[in-house]
């Protein structure tokens, strides 16, 4: 039938897989770790792009497109960067039935594709800042459990790559981009995130420091990295000889950043807001914000009801609201209610004979099921306000749930206990790599190992605090909470 067979609190993994499929966002593909992104998902991706791209254009960041393929020697150039990632690189070794002279890699990220040309294009300080972004796919041949949107062998993202004359300019941009990522999550996906700095162990090895926005999934007690904004320092400039002649005529290396968000954002949004009836989409990113459904009644004039629905859709569309009518006669209203609830449409409007007689419509919110009768005359200003309320309410509810999971711990025992309770833990933190490694071993085998997520920029009164989350361990330990000075 139409309903889900798994519940969100019952079997989260199975629930998630059903929701993205029944909600018509994802179709599973014959090659493991790859997924088909259907229009219902791509519409969310496009709404996010409609916010983000104009914002970076305001920052004078230009769109480019570099090739998908990377030569081996260039890929190996920045040792720190590639070390550890090598197993994930996919290679083209043949064309037709003949082997390639030299295997060619498919980009897992584009630093090594782009930076030889940054070196060629950047000569003097007048060539700076160089700020480019590309919207593309990348391939990482991962082996840990693939999950639609969250972890796939190919995914879509934007990757920004910028070069500056000074570190100050780079530092400033890192945080400007991070703020855009916060807005993307909080204002569009209605998902609360924590901004912070990654630990030395978790940061991008090829960079100087990494900042990120961290989301949290209460059902699993897992933190999830939402987007990253790295300052690369001068590491890549050294490797790829990206120098410029500064005002004093001296040769200087550029300071670089790179930053990305990917289709993982959609998965986080589904995990946070979805419920046992399916997807729940924030109005700002939903392809359809209002679905209008006619309720035929035995001898009522169904044509009149249908035209009232079409007129309602027109009124709403003229206001810039993404409204559609489902007037199919081969499906019952009940079937349609379940179908559009599964797809997470924020607001449903029902029109039946009674409504027509009273010159009103029945509006039903997807997020909390609230039913409201609206006079036809008030449709214009009421519906827009309702959609804004739904957007805000979805964020407030998610933030309240996330905050309820945050626990401050001051002792190892408190920490281990919180770990077992799927908490997002704030604990004092020293950021020494061996401490991080030690805790990783010490917390294995417990309810689930843990990982540092970030050291929040907004710190509670505690000294040096890092925010962590318990990660139900699948194949590898990749998330643990931790304290710093405590031991
Ligand atoms: O995050 C970002 C933001 C966008 C540009 N790239 C950086 C850093 C990517 C780190 N990374 C991640 N997986 C990889 C996998 C294979 C080879 C290299 C890499 C790799 O460098």
Short mmCIF file of C-alpha atoms and ligand atoms in Angstrom, two decimals:
data_model
loop_
_atom_site.label_atom_id
_atom_site.label_comp_id
_atom_site.label_asym_id
_atom_site.label_seq_id
_atom_site.Cartn_x
_atom_site.Cartn_y
_atom_site.Cartn_z
CA UNK A 1 0.00 0.00 0.00
CA UNK A 2 0.96 3.62 0.35
CA UNK A 3 2.32 3.70 3.90
CA UNK A 4 5.82 3.11 5.21
CA UNK A 5 6.64 -0.28 6.67
CA UNK A 6 9.33 1.14 8.98
CA UNK A 7 9.02 3.85 11.60
CA UNK A 8 11.62 6.56 12.24
CA UNK A 9 12.15 5.41 15.83
CA UNK A 10 11.93 1.75 14.87
CA UNK A 11 14.51 1.17 12.18
CA UNK A 12 16.02 4.51 11.19
CA UNK A 13 18.12 3.21 8.30
CA UNK A 14 15.24 1.32 6.70
CA UNK A 15 12.84 4.19 7.39
CA UNK A 16 15.19 6.65 5.66
CA UNK A 17 15.64 4.46 2.62
CA UNK A 18 11.86 4.02 2.27
CA UNK A 19 11.13 7.72 2.74
CA UNK A 20 13.54 8.95 0.05
CA UNK A 21 12.24 6.29 -2.36
CA UNK A 22 8.48 6.52 -1.67
CA UNK A 23 8.82 10.32 -1.58
CA UNK A 24 10.11 10.00 -5.19
CA UNK A 25 13.44 11.72 -4.47
CA UNK A 26 15.68 8.72 -5.09
CA UNK A 27 15.64 5.63 -7.29
CA UNK A 28 18.19 2.95 -6.40
CA UNK A 29 20.64 2.29 -9.23
CA UNK A 30 22.16 -0.94 -10.47
CA UNK A 31 25.66 0.14 -9.43
CA UNK A 32 26.16 0.07 -5.65
CA UNK A 33 26.65 3.45 -3.99
CA UNK A 34 25.11 5.31 -6.94
CA UNK A 35 21.59 6.75 -6.89
CA UNK A 36 19.23 8.39 -9.36
CA UNK A 37 18.26 11.91 -8.24
CA UNK A 38 14.66 12.34 -9.36
CA UNK A 39 13.00 15.72 -10.02
CA UNK A 40 11.57 15.92 -6.48
CA UNK A 41 15.15 15.94 -5.13
CA UNK A 42 16.65 18.08 -7.89
CA UNK A 43 14.03 20.76 -7.20
CA UNK A 44 15.38 21.06 -3.64
CA UNK A 45 18.94 21.22 -5.00
CA UNK A 46 17.89 24.00 -7.41
CA UNK A 47 16.09 26.05 -4.75
CA UNK A 48 19.27 25.95 -2.64
CA UNK A 49 21.32 26.96 -5.68
CA UNK A 50 18.91 29.86 -6.29
CA UNK A 51 19.95 31.20 -2.88
CA UNK A 52 23.66 30.33 -2.81
CA UNK A 53 24.84 31.22 -6.31
CA UNK A 54 23.60 34.84 -6.28
CA UNK A 55 25.14 35.26 -2.83
CA UNK A 56 28.63 34.20 -3.97
CA UNK A 57 28.21 36.28 -7.13
CA UNK A 58 27.79 39.28 -4.80
CA UNK A 59 31.22 38.31 -3.43
CA UNK A 60 32.62 38.54 -6.98
CA UNK A 61 33.10 34.78 -7.20
CA UNK A 62 32.83 33.60 -10.81
CA UNK A 63 31.60 30.30 -12.19
CA UNK A 64 34.03 28.09 -14.10
CA UNK A 65 34.16 24.50 -15.18
CA UNK A 66 37.30 22.31 -15.11
CA UNK A 67 37.65 18.82 -16.62
CA UNK A 68 36.49 15.72 -14.81
CA UNK A 69 39.84 13.96 -15.38
CA UNK A 70 43.11 14.35 -13.47
CA UNK A 71 46.53 13.04 -14.48
CA UNK A 72 48.26 10.81 -11.95
CA UNK A 73 51.38 12.90 -11.41
CA UNK A 74 49.35 16.04 -10.72
CA UNK A 75 47.03 14.16 -8.35
CA UNK A 76 50.02 12.88 -6.36
CA UNK A 77 51.61 16.32 -6.18
CA UNK A 78 50.35 17.42 -2.75
CA UNK A 79 51.33 14.39 -0.62
CA UNK A 80 49.54 15.41 2.63
CA UNK A 81 46.38 16.08 0.71
CA UNK A 82 46.13 12.78 -1.10
CA UNK A 83 47.50 10.58 1.68
CA UNK A 84 44.67 8.53 3.14
CA UNK A 85 42.30 9.41 0.34
CA UNK A 86 44.07 7.39 -2.38
CA UNK A 87 41.92 4.26 -2.01
CA UNK A 88 38.85 6.33 -2.91
CA UNK A 89 40.19 7.56 -6.25
CA UNK A 90 38.49 6.03 -9.31
CA UNK A 91 40.63 5.51 -12.41
CA UNK A 92 39.97 5.28 -16.16
CA UNK A 93 42.31 2.60 -17.49
CA UNK A 94 40.78 1.72 -20.88
CA UNK A 95 38.94 3.19 -23.81
CA UNK A 96 37.18 0.72 -26.05
CA UNK A 97 39.20 -2.47 -25.99
CA UNK A 98 42.58 -0.81 -25.69
CA UNK A 99 44.33 0.14 -22.46
CA UNK A 100 45.25 3.75 -21.84
CA UNK A 101 48.99 4.47 -21.88
CA UNK A 102 48.66 6.05 -18.43
CA UNK A 103 45.61 5.66 -16.18
CA UNK A 104 43.60 8.85 -15.66
CA UNK A 105 41.83 9.66 -12.36
CA UNK A 106 38.29 10.95 -12.07
CA UNK A 107 38.17 14.03 -9.84
CA UNK A 108 37.34 13.33 -6.19
CA UNK A 109 37.84 17.07 -5.62
CA UNK A 110 39.43 19.64 -7.89
CA UNK A 111 42.43 21.23 -6.12
CA UNK A 112 44.95 19.36 -8.25
CA UNK A 113 42.91 19.91 -11.43
CA UNK A 114 42.70 23.65 -10.97
CA UNK A 115 45.84 24.79 -9.23
CA UNK A 116 48.38 24.24 -12.04
CA UNK A 117 46.29 26.79 -13.94
CA UNK A 118 46.01 29.12 -10.94
CA UNK A 119 49.82 29.08 -11.06
CA UNK A 120 49.76 30.02 -14.74
CA UNK A 121 47.10 32.73 -14.41
CA UNK A 122 48.38 34.42 -11.24
CA UNK A 123 51.50 36.52 -12.00
CA UNK A 124 51.14 39.88 -10.29
CA UNK A 125 49.07 41.17 -7.38
CA UNK A 126 46.65 42.67 -9.90
CA UNK A 127 45.65 39.09 -10.77
CA UNK A 128 44.43 38.69 -7.19
CA UNK A 129 42.09 37.86 -5.72
CA UNK A 130 41.21 34.97 -8.02
CA UNK A 131 37.84 33.58 -6.96
CA UNK A 132 36.20 30.70 -8.84
CA UNK A 133 33.45 28.24 -8.08
CA UNK A 134 32.16 25.25 -10.02
CA UNK A 135 28.94 23.27 -9.79
CA UNK A 136 29.81 19.70 -10.67
CA UNK A 137 29.88 16.04 -9.68
CA UNK A 138 32.78 14.27 -7.97
CA UNK A 139 33.54 10.58 -7.55
CA UNK A 140 34.89 8.93 -4.40
CA UNK A 141 34.88 5.16 -4.53
CA UNK A 142 33.96 4.64 -0.87
CA UNK A 143 33.39 1.26 0.66
CA UNK A 144 31.63 2.14 3.94
CA UNK A 145 27.88 1.77 3.95
CA UNK A 146 26.44 3.89 1.13
CA UNK A 147 23.43 6.03 2.06
CA UNK A 148 21.38 8.11 -0.39
CA UNK A 149 22.51 11.77 -0.34
CA UNK A 150 24.71 11.21 2.75
CA UNK A 151 27.39 8.92 1.34
CA UNK A 152 27.47 7.99 -2.35
CA UNK A 153 30.23 7.18 -4.83
CA UNK A 154 29.20 10.09 -7.02
CA UNK A 155 27.57 13.26 -5.73
CA UNK A 156 26.83 16.82 -6.82
CA UNK A 157 28.38 19.77 -5.02
CA UNK A 158 29.72 23.23 -5.50
CA UNK A 159 33.43 23.69 -4.85
CA UNK A 160 34.81 27.19 -4.39
CA UNK A 161 38.55 27.77 -4.85
CA UNK A 162 39.89 31.24 -4.05
CA UNK A 163 43.35 32.81 -3.92
CA UNK A 164 44.33 36.01 -2.06
CA UNK A 165 47.43 38.13 -1.53
CA UNK A 166 47.02 38.11 2.26
CA UNK A 167 46.02 35.66 4.97
CA UNK A 168 43.59 38.23 6.41
CA UNK A 169 41.53 38.22 3.21
CA UNK A 170 41.46 34.42 3.20
CA UNK A 171 40.47 34.22 6.89
CA UNK A 172 37.65 36.68 6.28
CA UNK A 173 36.23 34.77 3.33
CA UNK A 174 36.35 31.42 5.16
CA UNK A 175 33.89 32.82 7.70
CA UNK A 176 31.74 34.66 5.12
CA UNK A 177 31.20 31.37 3.27
CA UNK A 178 30.59 29.49 6.53
CA UNK A 179 27.84 32.01 7.35
CA UNK A 180 26.24 31.30 3.95
CA UNK A 181 26.28 27.59 4.80
CA UNK A 182 24.63 28.33 8.14
CA UNK A 183 21.94 30.33 6.34
CA UNK A 184 21.46 27.55 3.79
CA UNK A 185 20.77 25.04 6.58
CA UNK A 186 18.89 27.26 9.02
CA UNK A 187 16.93 29.56 6.71
CA UNK A 188 16.23 27.15 3.83
CA UNK A 189 16.45 23.57 5.12
CA UNK A 190 15.19 24.63 8.59
CA UNK A 191 18.01 22.58 10.14
CA UNK A 192 19.95 24.01 13.12
CA UNK A 193 23.74 23.76 12.79
CA UNK A 194 26.77 24.59 14.92
CA UNK A 195 29.61 26.57 13.37
CA UNK A 196 33.06 25.60 14.54
CA UNK A 197 36.62 24.67 13.85
CA UNK A 198 37.67 21.07 13.16
CA UNK A 199 40.25 19.36 15.32
CA UNK A 200 43.80 18.91 14.06
CA UNK A 201 43.02 15.28 13.33
CA UNK A 202 39.70 15.88 11.61
CA UNK A 203 40.74 18.87 9.51
CA UNK A 204 41.58 18.60 5.79
CA UNK A 205 45.19 17.38 5.90
CA UNK A 206 46.17 19.49 2.89
CA UNK A 207 44.97 22.70 4.56
CA UNK A 208 45.84 25.08 7.39
CA UNK A 209 42.50 24.90 9.23
CA UNK A 210 38.98 23.68 8.56
CA UNK A 211 35.72 25.25 9.67
CA UNK A 212 32.39 23.49 9.30
CA UNK A 213 28.71 23.64 10.09
CA UNK A 214 27.70 20.54 12.05
CA UNK A 215 24.18 19.13 12.05
CA UNK A 216 22.79 16.55 14.45
CA UNK A 217 20.30 13.71 13.99
CA UNK A 218 18.52 13.12 17.34
CA UNK A 219 17.16 9.72 16.29
CA UNK A 220 20.61 8.25 15.88
CA UNK A 221 22.53 10.57 18.17
CA UNK A 222 24.89 11.18 15.28
CA UNK A 223 26.59 14.39 14.32
CA UNK A 224 26.93 14.94 10.60
CA UNK A 225 29.23 17.39 8.84
CA UNK A 226 26.96 19.72 6.90
CA UNK A 227 29.44 21.75 4.82
CA UNK A 228 33.10 22.80 5.06
CA UNK A 229 35.08 25.97 4.54
CA UNK A 230 38.84 25.43 4.59
CA UNK A 231 41.71 27.86 4.76
CA UNK A 232 44.44 26.07 2.80
CA UNK A 233 47.14 28.49 3.92
CA UNK A 234 50.03 28.46 1.47
CA UNK A 235 50.38 24.66 1.30
CA UNK A 236 49.02 24.27 -2.20
CA UNK A 237 50.69 27.51 -3.33
CA UNK A 238 54.02 25.96 -2.36
CA UNK A 239 53.27 22.68 -4.13
CA UNK A 240 51.89 24.26 -7.29
CA UNK A 241 54.14 27.37 -7.24
CA UNK A 242 51.24 29.81 -7.17
CA UNK A 243 53.25 33.01 -6.61
CA UNK A 244 52.77 36.65 -7.41
CA UNK A 245 54.92 39.76 -7.41
CA UNK A 246 53.67 41.91 -4.55
CA UNK A 247 53.65 45.71 -4.39
CA UNK A 248 57.25 45.72 -3.18
CA UNK A 249 58.18 43.71 -6.28
CA UNK A 250 58.95 40.68 -4.16
CA UNK A 251 57.77 37.17 -4.98
CA UNK A 252 55.09 35.95 -2.56
CA UNK A 253 52.90 32.86 -2.34
CA UNK A 254 49.13 33.28 -2.41
CA UNK A 255 46.79 32.37 0.48
CA UNK A 256 43.98 30.03 -0.56
CA UNK A 257 40.58 28.77 0.54
CA UNK A 258 38.36 25.97 -0.68
CA UNK A 259 34.77 25.36 0.37
CA UNK A 260 31.88 23.06 -0.53
CA UNK A 261 28.39 21.87 0.19
CA UNK A 262 26.93 18.85 -1.54
CA UNK A 263 23.73 16.90 -2.08
CA UNK A 264 24.37 15.54 1.43
CA UNK A 265 22.42 18.64 2.56
CA UNK A 266 19.22 17.06 1.21
CA UNK A 267 19.78 13.86 3.18
CA UNK A 268 20.30 15.81 6.41
CA UNK A 269 17.06 17.72 5.79
CA UNK A 270 15.14 14.46 5.23
CA UNK A 271 16.60 12.86 8.37
CA UNK A 272 15.80 15.83 10.59
CA UNK A 273 12.26 16.59 9.40
CA UNK A 274 10.88 13.33 8.01
CA UNK A 275 8.25 11.44 10.01
CA UNK A 276 6.28 8.17 9.86
CA UNK A 277 4.12 9.49 7.04
CA UNK A 278 7.14 10.32 4.87
CA UNK A 279 9.02 13.44 3.83
CA UNK A 280 8.31 16.80 5.47
CA UNK A 281 9.70 19.57 3.26
CA UNK A 282 10.40 23.15 4.38
CA UNK A 283 8.31 25.46 2.14
CA UNK A 284 11.36 27.40 0.92
CA UNK A 285 12.86 24.37 -0.83
CA UNK A 286 9.77 22.38 -1.81
CA UNK A 287 8.96 22.08 -5.53
CA UNK A 288 5.29 22.21 -4.60
CA UNK A 289 4.38 24.34 -1.57
CA UNK A 290 0.60 23.91 -1.76
CA UNK A 291 -1.33 20.99 -3.26
CA UNK A 292 -5.05 21.62 -3.89
CA UNK A 293 -7.33 18.56 -3.87
CA UNK A 294 -11.00 18.40 -4.82
CA UNK A 295 -13.34 16.34 -2.62
CA UNK A 296 -16.16 15.03 -4.82
CA UNK A 297 -19.44 14.20 -3.10
CA UNK A 298 -22.15 11.91 -4.48
CA UNK A 299 -24.50 14.34 -6.29
CA UNK A 300 -22.41 17.52 -5.85
CA UNK A 301 -21.35 19.31 -9.02
CA UNK A 302 -17.78 17.96 -9.31
CA UNK A 303 -16.95 20.31 -12.19
CA UNK A 304 -17.76 23.33 -10.06
CA UNK A 305 -15.53 22.02 -7.27
CA UNK A 306 -12.72 21.37 -9.71
CA UNK A 307 -12.89 24.85 -11.16
CA UNK A 308 -12.77 26.27 -7.63
CA UNK A 309 -9.56 24.28 -7.14
CA UNK A 310 -8.05 25.59 -10.37
CA UNK A 311 -9.02 29.15 -9.45
CA UNK A 312 -7.37 28.68 -6.04
CA UNK A 313 -4.17 27.44 -7.69
CA UNK A 314 -4.16 30.45 -10.01
CA UNK A 315 -4.64 32.89 -7.12
CA UNK A 316 -1.72 31.33 -5.25
CA UNK A 317 0.56 31.09 -8.30
CA UNK A 318 -0.08 34.76 -9.08
CA UNK A 319 1.37 35.46 -5.62
CA UNK A 320 4.53 33.50 -6.47
CA UNK A 321 3.48 30.51 -4.41
CA UNK A 322 4.32 27.14 -5.96
CA UNK A 323 0.81 25.65 -5.99
CA UNK A 324 -0.60 22.73 -7.96
CA UNK A 325 -3.95 20.93 -8.14
CA UNK A 326 -4.37 17.14 -8.11
CA UNK A 327 -7.65 16.70 -9.97
CA UNK A 328 -7.07 13.10 -11.05
CA UNK A 329 -10.38 11.27 -11.01
CA UNK A 330 -8.92 7.79 -10.71
CA UNK A 331 -7.61 8.38 -7.18
CA UNK A 332 -9.67 9.00 -4.03
CA UNK A 333 -9.05 12.08 -1.85
CA UNK A 334 -7.72 9.77 0.87
CA UNK A 335 -5.21 8.22 -1.49
CA UNK A 336 -4.09 11.70 -2.56
CA UNK A 337 -3.72 12.91 1.04
CA UNK A 338 -1.34 10.00 1.77
CA UNK A 339 0.52 10.46 -1.51
CA UNK A 340 1.26 14.17 -1.03
CA UNK A 341 2.02 13.63 2.67
CA UNK A 342 4.58 11.02 1.64
CA UNK A 343 6.12 13.61 -0.69
CA UNK A 344 6.19 16.11 2.17
CA UNK A 345 4.24 18.96 0.54
CA UNK A 346 4.04 21.60 3.30
CA UNK A 347 0.40 22.60 2.85
CA UNK A 348 -2.68 20.78 1.50
CA UNK A 349 -5.88 22.58 0.56
CA UNK A 350 -9.09 20.54 0.35
CA UNK A 351 -12.19 21.87 -1.39
CA UNK A 352 -15.49 19.96 -1.13
CA UNK A 353 -19.19 20.90 -1.53
CA UNK A 354 -19.41 22.21 2.06
CA UNK A 355 -16.37 24.40 1.61
CA UNK A 356 -17.79 25.72 -1.62
CA UNK A 357 -21.11 26.52 0.05
CA UNK A 358 -19.31 28.34 2.87
CA UNK A 359 -16.97 30.03 0.37
CA UNK A 360 -13.93 28.68 2.24
CA UNK A 361 -11.20 26.07 1.90
CA UNK A 362 -9.79 23.57 4.43
CA UNK A 363 -6.00 23.95 4.81
CA UNK A 364 -3.93 21.18 6.44
CA UNK A 365 -0.30 21.66 7.55
CA UNK A 366 2.07 18.76 6.83
CA UNK A 367 4.45 19.50 9.70
CA UNK A 368 1.94 19.33 12.55
CA UNK A 369 -1.32 18.19 10.92
CA UNK A 370 -3.16 21.35 12.03
CA UNK A 371 -6.40 21.94 10.07
CA UNK A 372 -7.51 25.51 9.39
CA UNK A 373 -10.56 26.78 7.46
CA UNK A 374 -9.73 29.82 5.35
CA UNK A 375 -12.31 32.10 3.71
CA UNK A 376 -11.67 32.17 -0.05
CA UNK A 377 -11.38 35.98 0.15
CA UNK A 378 -8.48 35.69 2.61
CA UNK A 379 -6.52 33.07 0.65
CA UNK A 380 -3.99 35.53 -0.74
CA UNK A 381 -2.54 36.87 2.48
CA UNK A 382 -3.34 33.86 4.74
CA UNK A 383 -1.49 31.16 2.74
CA UNK A 384 1.77 33.13 2.39
CA UNK A 385 1.77 33.75 6.15
CA UNK A 386 1.03 30.08 6.83
CA UNK A 387 3.97 28.96 4.70
CA UNK A 388 6.29 31.38 6.52
CA UNK A 389 4.98 30.07 9.85
CA UNK A 390 5.58 26.48 8.77
CA UNK A 391 9.15 27.33 7.74
CA UNK A 392 9.91 29.02 11.07
CA UNK A 393 8.12 26.39 13.13
CA UNK A 394 10.03 23.53 11.47
CA UNK A 395 13.28 25.24 12.42
CA UNK A 396 12.15 25.99 15.98
CA UNK A 397 11.00 22.40 16.56
CA UNK A 398 14.23 20.96 15.14
CA UNK A 399 16.34 23.35 17.23
CA UNK A 400 14.43 22.51 20.41
CA UNK A 401 14.95 18.77 19.73
CA UNK A 402 18.65 19.28 18.96
CA UNK A 403 19.22 21.45 22.03
CA UNK A 404 17.53 18.81 24.19
CA UNK A 405 20.26 16.39 23.09
CA UNK A 406 23.16 18.66 23.98
CA UNK A 407 24.91 17.73 27.18
CA UNK A 408 27.83 19.41 28.86
CA UNK A 409 30.15 16.91 30.54
CA UNK A 410 33.07 17.66 32.85
CA UNK A 411 34.26 14.19 33.80
CA UNK A 412 35.12 11.07 31.82
CA UNK A 413 32.33 9.11 33.50
CA UNK A 414 29.74 11.76 32.66
CA UNK A 415 31.08 11.67 29.13
CA UNK A 416 30.84 7.91 28.74
CA UNK A 417 27.35 7.95 30.21
CA UNK A 418 26.19 10.69 27.83
CA UNK A 419 27.80 8.79 24.97
CA UNK A 420 25.47 5.89 25.64
CA UNK A 421 22.45 8.19 25.63
CA UNK A 422 22.94 9.40 22.03
CA UNK A 423 23.94 12.85 23.23
CA UNK A 424 25.64 15.68 21.42
CA UNK A 425 28.32 16.42 23.96
CA UNK A 426 30.10 19.64 24.83
CA UNK A 427 33.25 18.74 26.69
CA UNK A 428 36.50 20.52 27.56
CA UNK A 429 38.98 19.85 24.80
CA UNK A 430 42.70 20.12 24.30
CA UNK A 431 42.94 19.31 20.58
CA UNK A 432 45.98 17.09 20.89
CA UNK A 433 46.00 14.38 18.26
CA UNK A 434 47.14 11.60 20.59
CA UNK A 435 44.29 12.43 22.97
CA UNK A 436 41.89 12.20 20.06
CA UNK A 437 43.32 8.83 19.07
CA UNK A 438 43.31 7.56 22.68
CA UNK A 439 39.63 8.33 23.14
CA UNK A 440 38.84 6.71 19.84
CA UNK A 441 40.23 3.43 21.17
CA UNK A 442 38.81 3.92 24.68
CA UNK A 443 35.26 4.45 23.39
CA UNK A 444 35.20 1.66 20.86
CA UNK A 445 32.84 -1.13 21.75
CA UNK A 446 30.69 1.10 23.96
CA UNK A 447 27.26 2.06 22.65
CA UNK A 448 29.16 3.43 19.66
CA UNK A 449 32.52 5.11 19.34
CA UNK A 450 32.60 8.85 19.10
CA UNK A 451 34.31 11.63 17.26
CA UNK A 452 35.03 15.30 17.68
CA UNK A 453 32.84 17.34 15.36
CA UNK A 454 34.13 20.83 15.92
CA UNK A 455 35.16 23.35 18.51
CA UNK A 456 32.18 25.74 18.38
CA UNK A 457 32.90 29.41 17.77
CA UNK A 458 30.19 30.19 20.30
CA UNK A 459 31.49 28.63 23.48
CA UNK A 460 29.53 28.20 26.71
CA UNK A 461 31.42 29.36 29.80
CA UNK A 462 33.41 26.09 29.81
CA UNK A 463 37.07 26.43 28.87
CA UNK A 464 38.12 25.21 25.39
CA UNK A 465 35.10 23.11 24.50
CA UNK A 466 34.61 20.88 21.50
CA UNK A 467 31.21 19.71 20.38
CA UNK A 468 31.01 16.00 19.80
CA UNK A 469 28.42 13.49 18.90
CA UNK A 470 28.08 9.82 19.52
CA UNK A 471 28.20 7.97 16.27
CA UNK A 472 26.51 4.59 16.17
CA UNK A 473 29.44 2.74 14.76
CA UNK A 474 28.92 1.01 11.47
CA UNK A 475 32.06 -0.25 9.78
CA UNK A 476 34.55 2.18 11.21
CA UNK A 477 34.87 4.34 14.29
CA UNK A 478 34.16 7.75 12.92
CA UNK A 479 32.53 9.72 15.65
CA UNK A 480 33.26 10.12 19.34
CA UNK A 481 32.82 12.60 22.12
CA UNK A 482 35.85 13.57 24.04
CA UNK A 483 37.23 15.73 26.80
CA UNK A 484 40.51 17.53 26.69
CA UNK A 485 42.27 18.54 29.93
CA UNK A 486 40.12 16.17 31.99
CA UNK A 487 42.72 13.40 31.81
O1 LIG B 1 36.31 19.69 1.20
C1 LIG B 1 36.74 20.46 0.36
C2 LIG B 1 35.97 21.62 -0.15
C3 LIG B 1 35.98 21.69 -1.64
C4 LIG B 1 37.32 21.36 -2.25
N1 LIG B 1 38.02 20.24 -1.64
C5 LIG B 1 38.12 20.32 -0.20
C6 LIG B 1 38.92 19.19 0.44
C7 LIG B 1 38.57 17.82 -0.10
C8 LIG B 1 39.25 16.76 0.75
N2 LIG B 1 39.25 15.47 0.04
C9 LIG B 1 38.24 14.59 0.27
N3 LIG B 1 38.17 13.42 -0.34
C10 LIG B 1 39.15 13.02 -1.22
C11 LIG B 1 39.11 11.76 -1.85
C12 LIG B 1 40.09 11.38 -2.75
C13 LIG B 1 41.16 12.25 -3.03
C14 LIG B 1 41.24 13.51 -2.42
C15 LIG B 1 40.23 13.89 -1.50
C16 LIG B 1 40.26 15.17 -0.82
O2 LIG B 1 41.17 15.99 -1.00
#
